Short mmCIF file of C-alpha atoms in Angstrom, two decimals:
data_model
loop_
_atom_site.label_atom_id
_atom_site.label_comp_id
_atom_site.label_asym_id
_atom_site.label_seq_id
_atom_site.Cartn_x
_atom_site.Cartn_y
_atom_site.Cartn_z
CA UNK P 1 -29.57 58.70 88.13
CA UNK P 2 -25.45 58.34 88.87
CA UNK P 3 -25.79 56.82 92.09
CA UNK P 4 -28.38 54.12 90.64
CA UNK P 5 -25.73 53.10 88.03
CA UNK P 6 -23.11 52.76 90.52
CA UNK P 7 -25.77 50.77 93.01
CA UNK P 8 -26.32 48.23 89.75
CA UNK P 9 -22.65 48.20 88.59
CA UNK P 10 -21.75 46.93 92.63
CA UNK P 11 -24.22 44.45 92.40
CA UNK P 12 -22.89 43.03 89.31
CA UNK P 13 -19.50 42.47 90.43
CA UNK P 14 -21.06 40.76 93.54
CA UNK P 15 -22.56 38.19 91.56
CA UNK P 16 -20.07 37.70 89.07
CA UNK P 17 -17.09 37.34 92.59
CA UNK P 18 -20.11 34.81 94.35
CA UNK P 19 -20.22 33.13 90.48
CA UNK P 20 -16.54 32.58 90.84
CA UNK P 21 -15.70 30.84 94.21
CA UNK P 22 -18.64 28.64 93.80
CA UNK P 23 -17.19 27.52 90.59
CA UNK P 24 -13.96 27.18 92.23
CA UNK P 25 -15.35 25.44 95.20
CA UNK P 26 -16.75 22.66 92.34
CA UNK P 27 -13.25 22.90 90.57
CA UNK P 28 -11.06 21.38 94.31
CA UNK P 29 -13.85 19.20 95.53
CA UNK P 30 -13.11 15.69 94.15
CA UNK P 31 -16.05 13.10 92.60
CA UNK P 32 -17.38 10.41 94.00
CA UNK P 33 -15.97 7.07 92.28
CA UNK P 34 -18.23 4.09 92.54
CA UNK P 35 -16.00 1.50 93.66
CA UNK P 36 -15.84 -2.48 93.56
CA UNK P 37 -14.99 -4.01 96.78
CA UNK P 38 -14.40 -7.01 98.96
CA UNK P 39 -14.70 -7.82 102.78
CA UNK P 40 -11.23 -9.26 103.79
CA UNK P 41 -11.56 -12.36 105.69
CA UNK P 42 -8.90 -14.33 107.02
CA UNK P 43 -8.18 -17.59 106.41
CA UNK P 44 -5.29 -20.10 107.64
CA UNK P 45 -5.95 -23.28 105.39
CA UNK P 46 -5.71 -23.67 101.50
CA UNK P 47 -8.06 -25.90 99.94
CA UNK P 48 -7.18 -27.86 96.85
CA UNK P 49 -10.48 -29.18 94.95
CA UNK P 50 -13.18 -30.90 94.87
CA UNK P 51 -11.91 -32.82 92.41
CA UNK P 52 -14.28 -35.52 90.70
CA UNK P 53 -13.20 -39.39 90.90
CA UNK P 54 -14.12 -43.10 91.30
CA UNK P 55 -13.58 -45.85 93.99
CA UNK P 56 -11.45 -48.53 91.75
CA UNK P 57 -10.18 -51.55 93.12
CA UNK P 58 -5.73 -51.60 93.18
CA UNK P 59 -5.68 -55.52 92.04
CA UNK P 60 -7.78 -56.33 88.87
CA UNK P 61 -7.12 -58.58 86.69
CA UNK P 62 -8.09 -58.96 82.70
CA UNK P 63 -8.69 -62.79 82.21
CA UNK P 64 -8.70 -64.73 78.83
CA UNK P 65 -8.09 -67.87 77.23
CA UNK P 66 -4.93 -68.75 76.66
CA UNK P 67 -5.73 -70.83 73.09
CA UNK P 68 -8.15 -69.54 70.08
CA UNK P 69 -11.57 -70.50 69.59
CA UNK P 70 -15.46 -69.62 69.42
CA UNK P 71 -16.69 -68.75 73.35
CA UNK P 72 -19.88 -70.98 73.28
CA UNK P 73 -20.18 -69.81 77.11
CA UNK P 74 -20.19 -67.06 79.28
CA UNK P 75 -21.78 -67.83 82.89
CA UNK P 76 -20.92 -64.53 84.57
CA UNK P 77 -21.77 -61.00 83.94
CA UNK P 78 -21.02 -56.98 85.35
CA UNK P 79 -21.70 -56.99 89.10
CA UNK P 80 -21.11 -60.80 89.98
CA UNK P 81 -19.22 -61.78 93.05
CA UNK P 82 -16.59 -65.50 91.78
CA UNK P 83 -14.93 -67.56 93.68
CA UNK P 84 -11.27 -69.08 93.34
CA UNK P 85 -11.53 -71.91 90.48
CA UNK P 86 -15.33 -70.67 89.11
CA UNK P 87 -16.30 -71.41 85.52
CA UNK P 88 -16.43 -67.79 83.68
CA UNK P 89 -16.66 -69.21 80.80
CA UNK P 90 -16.05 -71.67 77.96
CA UNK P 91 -15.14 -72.37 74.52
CA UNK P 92 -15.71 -74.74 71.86
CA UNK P 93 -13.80 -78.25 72.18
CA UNK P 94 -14.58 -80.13 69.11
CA UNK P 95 -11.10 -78.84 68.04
CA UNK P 96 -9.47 -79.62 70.72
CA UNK P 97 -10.79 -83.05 70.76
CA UNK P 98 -9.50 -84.01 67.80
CA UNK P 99 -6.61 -82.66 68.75
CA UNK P 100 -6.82 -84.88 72.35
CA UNK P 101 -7.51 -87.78 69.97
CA UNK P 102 -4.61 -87.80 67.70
CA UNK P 103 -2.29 -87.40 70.42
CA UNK P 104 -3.52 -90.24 71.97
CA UNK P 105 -3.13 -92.12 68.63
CA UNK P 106 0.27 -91.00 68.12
CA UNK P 107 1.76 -91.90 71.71
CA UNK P 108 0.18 -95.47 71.33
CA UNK P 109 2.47 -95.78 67.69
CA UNK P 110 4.97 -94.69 69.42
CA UNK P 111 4.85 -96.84 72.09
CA UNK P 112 4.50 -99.76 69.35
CA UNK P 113 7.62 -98.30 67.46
CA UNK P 114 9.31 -98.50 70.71
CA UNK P 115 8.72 -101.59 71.49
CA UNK P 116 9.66 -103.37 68.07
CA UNK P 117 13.20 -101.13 68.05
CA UNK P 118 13.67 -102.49 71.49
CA UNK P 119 12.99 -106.67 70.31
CA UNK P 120 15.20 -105.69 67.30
CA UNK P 121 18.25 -104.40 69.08
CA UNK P 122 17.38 -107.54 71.14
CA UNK P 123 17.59 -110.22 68.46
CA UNK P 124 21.01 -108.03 66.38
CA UNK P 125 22.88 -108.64 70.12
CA UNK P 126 21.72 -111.97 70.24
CA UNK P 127 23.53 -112.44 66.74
CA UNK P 128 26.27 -110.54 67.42
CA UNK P 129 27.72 -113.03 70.23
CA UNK P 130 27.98 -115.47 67.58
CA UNK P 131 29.41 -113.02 65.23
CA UNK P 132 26.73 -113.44 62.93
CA UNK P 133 26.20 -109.51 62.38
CA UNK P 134 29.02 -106.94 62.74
CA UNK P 135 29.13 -104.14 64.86
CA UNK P 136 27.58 -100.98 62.27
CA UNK P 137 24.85 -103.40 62.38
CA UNK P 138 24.27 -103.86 66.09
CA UNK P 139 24.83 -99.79 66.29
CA UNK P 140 22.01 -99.09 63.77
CA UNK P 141 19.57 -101.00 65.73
CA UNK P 142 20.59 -99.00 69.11
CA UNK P 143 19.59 -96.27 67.08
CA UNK P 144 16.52 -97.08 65.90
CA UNK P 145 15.34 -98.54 69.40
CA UNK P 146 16.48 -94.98 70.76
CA UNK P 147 14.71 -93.04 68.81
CA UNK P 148 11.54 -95.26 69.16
CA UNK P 149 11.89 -94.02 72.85
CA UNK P 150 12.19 -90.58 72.66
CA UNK P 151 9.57 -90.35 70.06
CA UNK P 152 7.21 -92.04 72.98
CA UNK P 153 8.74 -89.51 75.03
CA UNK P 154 7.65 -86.39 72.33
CA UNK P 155 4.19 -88.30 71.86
CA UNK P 156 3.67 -88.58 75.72
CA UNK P 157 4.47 -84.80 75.83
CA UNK P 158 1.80 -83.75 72.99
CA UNK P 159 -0.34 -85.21 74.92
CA UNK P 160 0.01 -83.59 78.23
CA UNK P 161 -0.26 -80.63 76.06
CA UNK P 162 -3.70 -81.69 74.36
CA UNK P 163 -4.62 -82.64 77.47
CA UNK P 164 -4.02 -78.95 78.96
CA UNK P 165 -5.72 -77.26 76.09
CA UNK P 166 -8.80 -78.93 77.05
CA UNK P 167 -8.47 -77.66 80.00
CA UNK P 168 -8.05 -74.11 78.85
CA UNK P 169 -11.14 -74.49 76.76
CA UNK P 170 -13.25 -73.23 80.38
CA UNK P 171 -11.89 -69.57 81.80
CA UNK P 172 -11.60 -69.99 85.78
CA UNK P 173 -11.79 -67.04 88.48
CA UNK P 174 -7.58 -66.68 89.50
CA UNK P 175 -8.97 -65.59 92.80
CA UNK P 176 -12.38 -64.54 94.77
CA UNK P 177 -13.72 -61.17 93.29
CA UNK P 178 -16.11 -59.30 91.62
CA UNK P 179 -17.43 -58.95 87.74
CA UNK P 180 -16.44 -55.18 86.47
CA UNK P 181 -16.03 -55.46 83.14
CA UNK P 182 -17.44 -57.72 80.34
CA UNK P 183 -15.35 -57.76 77.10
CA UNK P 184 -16.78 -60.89 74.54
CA UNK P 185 -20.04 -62.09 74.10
CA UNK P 186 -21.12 -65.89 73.64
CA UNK P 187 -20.90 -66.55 69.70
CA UNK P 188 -17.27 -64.85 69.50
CA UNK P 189 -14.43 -66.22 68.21
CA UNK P 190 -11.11 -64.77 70.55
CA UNK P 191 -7.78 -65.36 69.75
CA UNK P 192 -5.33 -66.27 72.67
CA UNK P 193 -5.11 -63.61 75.37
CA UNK P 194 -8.09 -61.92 74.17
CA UNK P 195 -9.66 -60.53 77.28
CA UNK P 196 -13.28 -61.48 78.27
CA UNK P 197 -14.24 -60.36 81.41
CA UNK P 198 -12.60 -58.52 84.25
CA UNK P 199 -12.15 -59.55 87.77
CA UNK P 200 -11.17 -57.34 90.66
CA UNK P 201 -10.60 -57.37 94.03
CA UNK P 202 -13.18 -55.74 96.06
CA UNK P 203 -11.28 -55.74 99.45
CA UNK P 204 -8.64 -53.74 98.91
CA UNK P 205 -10.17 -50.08 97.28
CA UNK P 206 -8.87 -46.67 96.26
CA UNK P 207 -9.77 -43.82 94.79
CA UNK P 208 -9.01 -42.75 91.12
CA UNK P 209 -9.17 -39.00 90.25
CA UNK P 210 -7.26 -36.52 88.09
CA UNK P 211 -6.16 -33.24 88.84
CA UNK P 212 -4.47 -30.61 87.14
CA UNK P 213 -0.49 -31.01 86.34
CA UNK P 214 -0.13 -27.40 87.37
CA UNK P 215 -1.35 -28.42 91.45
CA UNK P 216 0.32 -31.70 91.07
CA UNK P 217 3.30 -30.25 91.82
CA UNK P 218 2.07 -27.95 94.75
CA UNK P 219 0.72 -31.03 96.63
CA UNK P 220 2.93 -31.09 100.20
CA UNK P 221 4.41 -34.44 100.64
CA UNK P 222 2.37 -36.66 102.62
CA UNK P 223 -0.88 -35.04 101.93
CA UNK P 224 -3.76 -36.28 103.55
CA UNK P 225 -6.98 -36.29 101.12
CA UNK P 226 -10.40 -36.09 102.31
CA UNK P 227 -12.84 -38.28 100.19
CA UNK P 228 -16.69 -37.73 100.42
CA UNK P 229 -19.24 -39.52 98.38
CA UNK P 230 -21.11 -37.67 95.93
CA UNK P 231 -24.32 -39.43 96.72
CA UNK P 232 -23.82 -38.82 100.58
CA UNK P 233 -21.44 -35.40 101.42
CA UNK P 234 -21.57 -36.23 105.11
CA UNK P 235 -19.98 -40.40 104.60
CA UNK P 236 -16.37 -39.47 104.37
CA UNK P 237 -12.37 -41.30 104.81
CA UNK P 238 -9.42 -39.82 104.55
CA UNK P 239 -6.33 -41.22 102.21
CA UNK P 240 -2.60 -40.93 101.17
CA UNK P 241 -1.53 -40.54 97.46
CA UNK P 242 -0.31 -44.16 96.51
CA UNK P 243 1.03 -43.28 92.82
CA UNK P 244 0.85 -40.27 90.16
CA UNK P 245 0.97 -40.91 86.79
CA UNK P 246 4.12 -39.83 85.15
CA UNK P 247 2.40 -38.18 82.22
CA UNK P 248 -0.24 -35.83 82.12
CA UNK P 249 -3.30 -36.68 79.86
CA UNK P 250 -3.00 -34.61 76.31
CA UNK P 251 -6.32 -33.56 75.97
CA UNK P 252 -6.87 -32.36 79.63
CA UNK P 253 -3.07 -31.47 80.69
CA UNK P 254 -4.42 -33.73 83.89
CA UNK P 255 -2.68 -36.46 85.74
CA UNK P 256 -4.07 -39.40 87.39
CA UNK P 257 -3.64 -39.90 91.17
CA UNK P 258 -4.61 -43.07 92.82
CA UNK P 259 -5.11 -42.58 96.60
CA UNK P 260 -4.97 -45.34 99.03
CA UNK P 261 -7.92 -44.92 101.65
CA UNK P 262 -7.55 -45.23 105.05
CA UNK P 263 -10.65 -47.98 106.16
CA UNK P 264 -13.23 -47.03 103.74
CA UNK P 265 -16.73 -48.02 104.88
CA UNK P 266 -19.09 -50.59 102.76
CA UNK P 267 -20.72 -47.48 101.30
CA UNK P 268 -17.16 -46.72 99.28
CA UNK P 269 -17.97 -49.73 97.06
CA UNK P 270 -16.31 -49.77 93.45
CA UNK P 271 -17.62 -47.59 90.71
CA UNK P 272 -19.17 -44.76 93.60
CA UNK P 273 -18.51 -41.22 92.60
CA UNK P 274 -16.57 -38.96 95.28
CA UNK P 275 -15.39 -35.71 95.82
CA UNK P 276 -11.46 -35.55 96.41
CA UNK P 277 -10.25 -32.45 98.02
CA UNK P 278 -6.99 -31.12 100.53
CA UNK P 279 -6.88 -29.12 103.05
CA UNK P 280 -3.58 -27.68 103.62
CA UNK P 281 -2.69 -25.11 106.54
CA UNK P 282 -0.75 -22.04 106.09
CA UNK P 283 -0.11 -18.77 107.93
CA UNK P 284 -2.89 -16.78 107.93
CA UNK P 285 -3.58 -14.63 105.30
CA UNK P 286 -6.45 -12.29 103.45
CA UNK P 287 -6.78 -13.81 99.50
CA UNK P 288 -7.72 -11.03 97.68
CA UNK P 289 -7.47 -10.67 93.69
CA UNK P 290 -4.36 -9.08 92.03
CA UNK P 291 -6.44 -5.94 90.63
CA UNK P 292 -6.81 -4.94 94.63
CA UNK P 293 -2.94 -4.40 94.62
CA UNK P 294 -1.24 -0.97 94.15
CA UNK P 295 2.45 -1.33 93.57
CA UNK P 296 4.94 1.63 93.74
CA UNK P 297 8.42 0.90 94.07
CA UNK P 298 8.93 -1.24 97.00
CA UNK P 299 5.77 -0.10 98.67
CA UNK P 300 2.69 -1.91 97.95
CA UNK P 301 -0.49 -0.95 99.52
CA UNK P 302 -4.52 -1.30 99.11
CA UNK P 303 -7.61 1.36 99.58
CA UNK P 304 -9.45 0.47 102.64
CA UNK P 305 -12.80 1.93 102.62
CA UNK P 306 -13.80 4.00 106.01
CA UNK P 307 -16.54 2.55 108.12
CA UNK P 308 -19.24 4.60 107.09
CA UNK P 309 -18.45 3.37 103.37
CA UNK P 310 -18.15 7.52 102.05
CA UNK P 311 -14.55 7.50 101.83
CA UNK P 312 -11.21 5.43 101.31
CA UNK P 313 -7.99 4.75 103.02
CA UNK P 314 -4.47 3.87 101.63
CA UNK P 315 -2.87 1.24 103.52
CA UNK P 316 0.15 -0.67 103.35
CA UNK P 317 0.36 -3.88 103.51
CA UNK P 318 2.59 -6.98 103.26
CA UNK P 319 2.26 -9.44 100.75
CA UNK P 320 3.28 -13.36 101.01
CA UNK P 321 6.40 -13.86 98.34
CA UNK P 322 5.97 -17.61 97.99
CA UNK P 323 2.10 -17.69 96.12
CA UNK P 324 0.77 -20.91 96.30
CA UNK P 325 -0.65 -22.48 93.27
CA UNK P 326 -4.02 -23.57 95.56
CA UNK P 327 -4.73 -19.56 95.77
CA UNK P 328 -6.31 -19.96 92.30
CA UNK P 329 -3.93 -17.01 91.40
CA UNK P 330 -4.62 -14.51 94.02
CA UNK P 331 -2.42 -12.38 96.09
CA UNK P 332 -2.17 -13.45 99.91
CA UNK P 333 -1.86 -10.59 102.45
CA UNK P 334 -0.04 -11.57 105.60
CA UNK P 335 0.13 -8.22 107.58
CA UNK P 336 -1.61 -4.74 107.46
CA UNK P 337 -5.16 -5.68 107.20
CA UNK P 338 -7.95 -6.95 109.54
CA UNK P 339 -10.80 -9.48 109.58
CA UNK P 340 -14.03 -7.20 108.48
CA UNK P 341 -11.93 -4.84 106.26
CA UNK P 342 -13.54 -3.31 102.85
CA UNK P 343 -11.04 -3.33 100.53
CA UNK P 344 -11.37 -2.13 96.54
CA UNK P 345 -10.51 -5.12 94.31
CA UNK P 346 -10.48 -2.76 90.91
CA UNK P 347 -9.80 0.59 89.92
CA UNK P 348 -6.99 1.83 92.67
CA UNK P 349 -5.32 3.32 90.33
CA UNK P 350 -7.32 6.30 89.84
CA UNK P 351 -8.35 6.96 93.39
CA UNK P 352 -6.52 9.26 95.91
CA UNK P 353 -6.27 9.44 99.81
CA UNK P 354 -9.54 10.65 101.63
CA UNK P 355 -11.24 10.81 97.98
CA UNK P 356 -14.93 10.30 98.83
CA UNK P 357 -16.96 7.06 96.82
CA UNK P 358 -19.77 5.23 96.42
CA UNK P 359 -20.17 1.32 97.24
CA UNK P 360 -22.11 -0.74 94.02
CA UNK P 361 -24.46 -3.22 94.44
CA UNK P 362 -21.75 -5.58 93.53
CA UNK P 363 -19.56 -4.91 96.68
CA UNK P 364 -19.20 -8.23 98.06
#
């Protein structure tokens, strides 16, 4: 009976010592973290964009009459190609007509006035050879006659001006273009200057687009732009930036950027939607997000998962000082990684060297 106690007492503190270095073995062994991760892949160009925009011509023009009235004509619309000295359109001249008349009227008084001064400055010389009239006398009738003239001259000059305003009653094409705008309609009445249509020059085209104040100032200087069509990727020209505005939008914190195209094709016609975009080249370089970082001191490394994807890596690495604003806010890697590398983007903080984990589906 003794020896079976001490037989069942031994086997007791056999379990109980097996209990204990499995539980220890489960205490040292470290869990597997599920980790988020990206494949490193170099790249040696930064590309700025799309960015949205229109083909605009540089020369347009905003045309209107130069005196008031009621447009009774408008003989061009959006999308029509003028000539140089083409009728756009017209206004009402019964005004101006009676205007035409009565400065007619008044240079042919004055002319009249002019010519009875003159025969009366005549006949007080006449009289004053024979001393028949003094001298105030004979200077009063100079007077008259010389104002007679230069109201002809003043009468002559209204009606050069009558004469012009007819004119301006019909809006003419300043040069060969095309119809982009329309701006009164037949029926109207415009006061001077009032714009009615808009002309532009079709032969000399850009393209129009906004972009960001905060890359504005990252563009390199003499930046070449490549410029595809919306409606057709593959038709594309390359251009140089011509102007920037020099305030951003309020709304949109954007600035406009006109860019001057090098030989666009017919297919770049005004009023086409493109895609602006720049392709800069840097040193090479692995863009990964900030999160992937981990920063001690001076050192600054990243986990590099291990081939068979069970396990991860610290390695340092060196990281480009001057971040471009085109990197969309990510860190740039210059040295210490390779192409094909699985590096975790989140969560470095809590992992250790060797420590085993577990890719998720979205490992990229």
């Amino acid at each position: 009976m003794m020896r079976a106690r001490i037989l069942l007492l031994v086997g007791a503190f056999a379990f109980l010592g097996g209990c204990t270095d499995h539980g220890d073995k489960a205490e040292t062994q470290a869990p597997i973290r599920p980790v988020l991760t990206q494949v490193a892949e170099p790249s040696d160009t930064i590309t700025l964009g799309p960015f949205a925009g229109t083909i605009e011509p540089r020369y347009q023009a905003q045309l209107g009459f130069q005196i008031p009235g009621r447009m009774v004509a408008r003989d061009v619309t959006v999308g029509d190609l003028v000539k140089k000295g083409q009728r756009l359109a017209a206004l009402d001249t019964i005004v101006t007509r009676f205007d035409l008349t009565r400065a007619e009227a008044d240079l042919a008084d004055a002319r009249a006035q002019a010519e009875n001064a003159e025969a009366a400055e005549a006949r007080t010389r006449r009289l004053m050879t024979g001393n028949s009239v003094s001298q105030a006398t004979l200077d009063q009738a100079v007077a008259r006659r010389d104002t007679a003239r230069a109201r002809v001259d003043q009468a002559m000059a209204s009606l050069q001006k009558a004469r012009d305003q007819m004119g301006y009653t019909e809006l003419k094409a300043e040069f060969d273009g095309v119809v982009t705008q329309r701006l009164a309609e037949v029926g109207q009445v415009l006061s001077a200057g009032q714009g009615v249509v808009t002309v532009a020059r079709p032969d000399v085209r850009e393209a129009v687009v906004d972009i960001p104040e905060a890359y504005v100032g990252a563009l390199p200087p003499d930046c070449r732009f490549t410029v595809a069509l919306q409606s057709a990727p593959e038709l594309t020209t390359t251009g140089r930036v011509r102007e920037i505005a020099p305030l951003a939008e309020a709304g949109t914190r954007s600035k406009r950027i006109r860019i001057a195209l090098d030989d666009p094709g017919p297919a770049f016609r005004l009023g086409a939607t493109i895609d602006v975009a720049l392709a800069n080249k840097v040193r090479r370089r692995f863009l990964l997000p900030p999160s992937a970082l981990l920063e001690e001191g001076d050192r600054r490394s990243v986990w590099v998962v291990a081939p068979d994807g069970k396990s991860v890596t610290r390695r340092d690495v060196t990281v480009a000082e001057d971040r471009d604003r085109a990197d969309q806010g990510r860190i740039a890697v210059i040295d210490g990684l390779q192409a094909g590398d699985r590096v975790v983007v989140a969560g470095v903080h809590s992992l250790k060297d060797g420590q085993p984990v577990r890719l998720t589906d979205d490992a990229v």
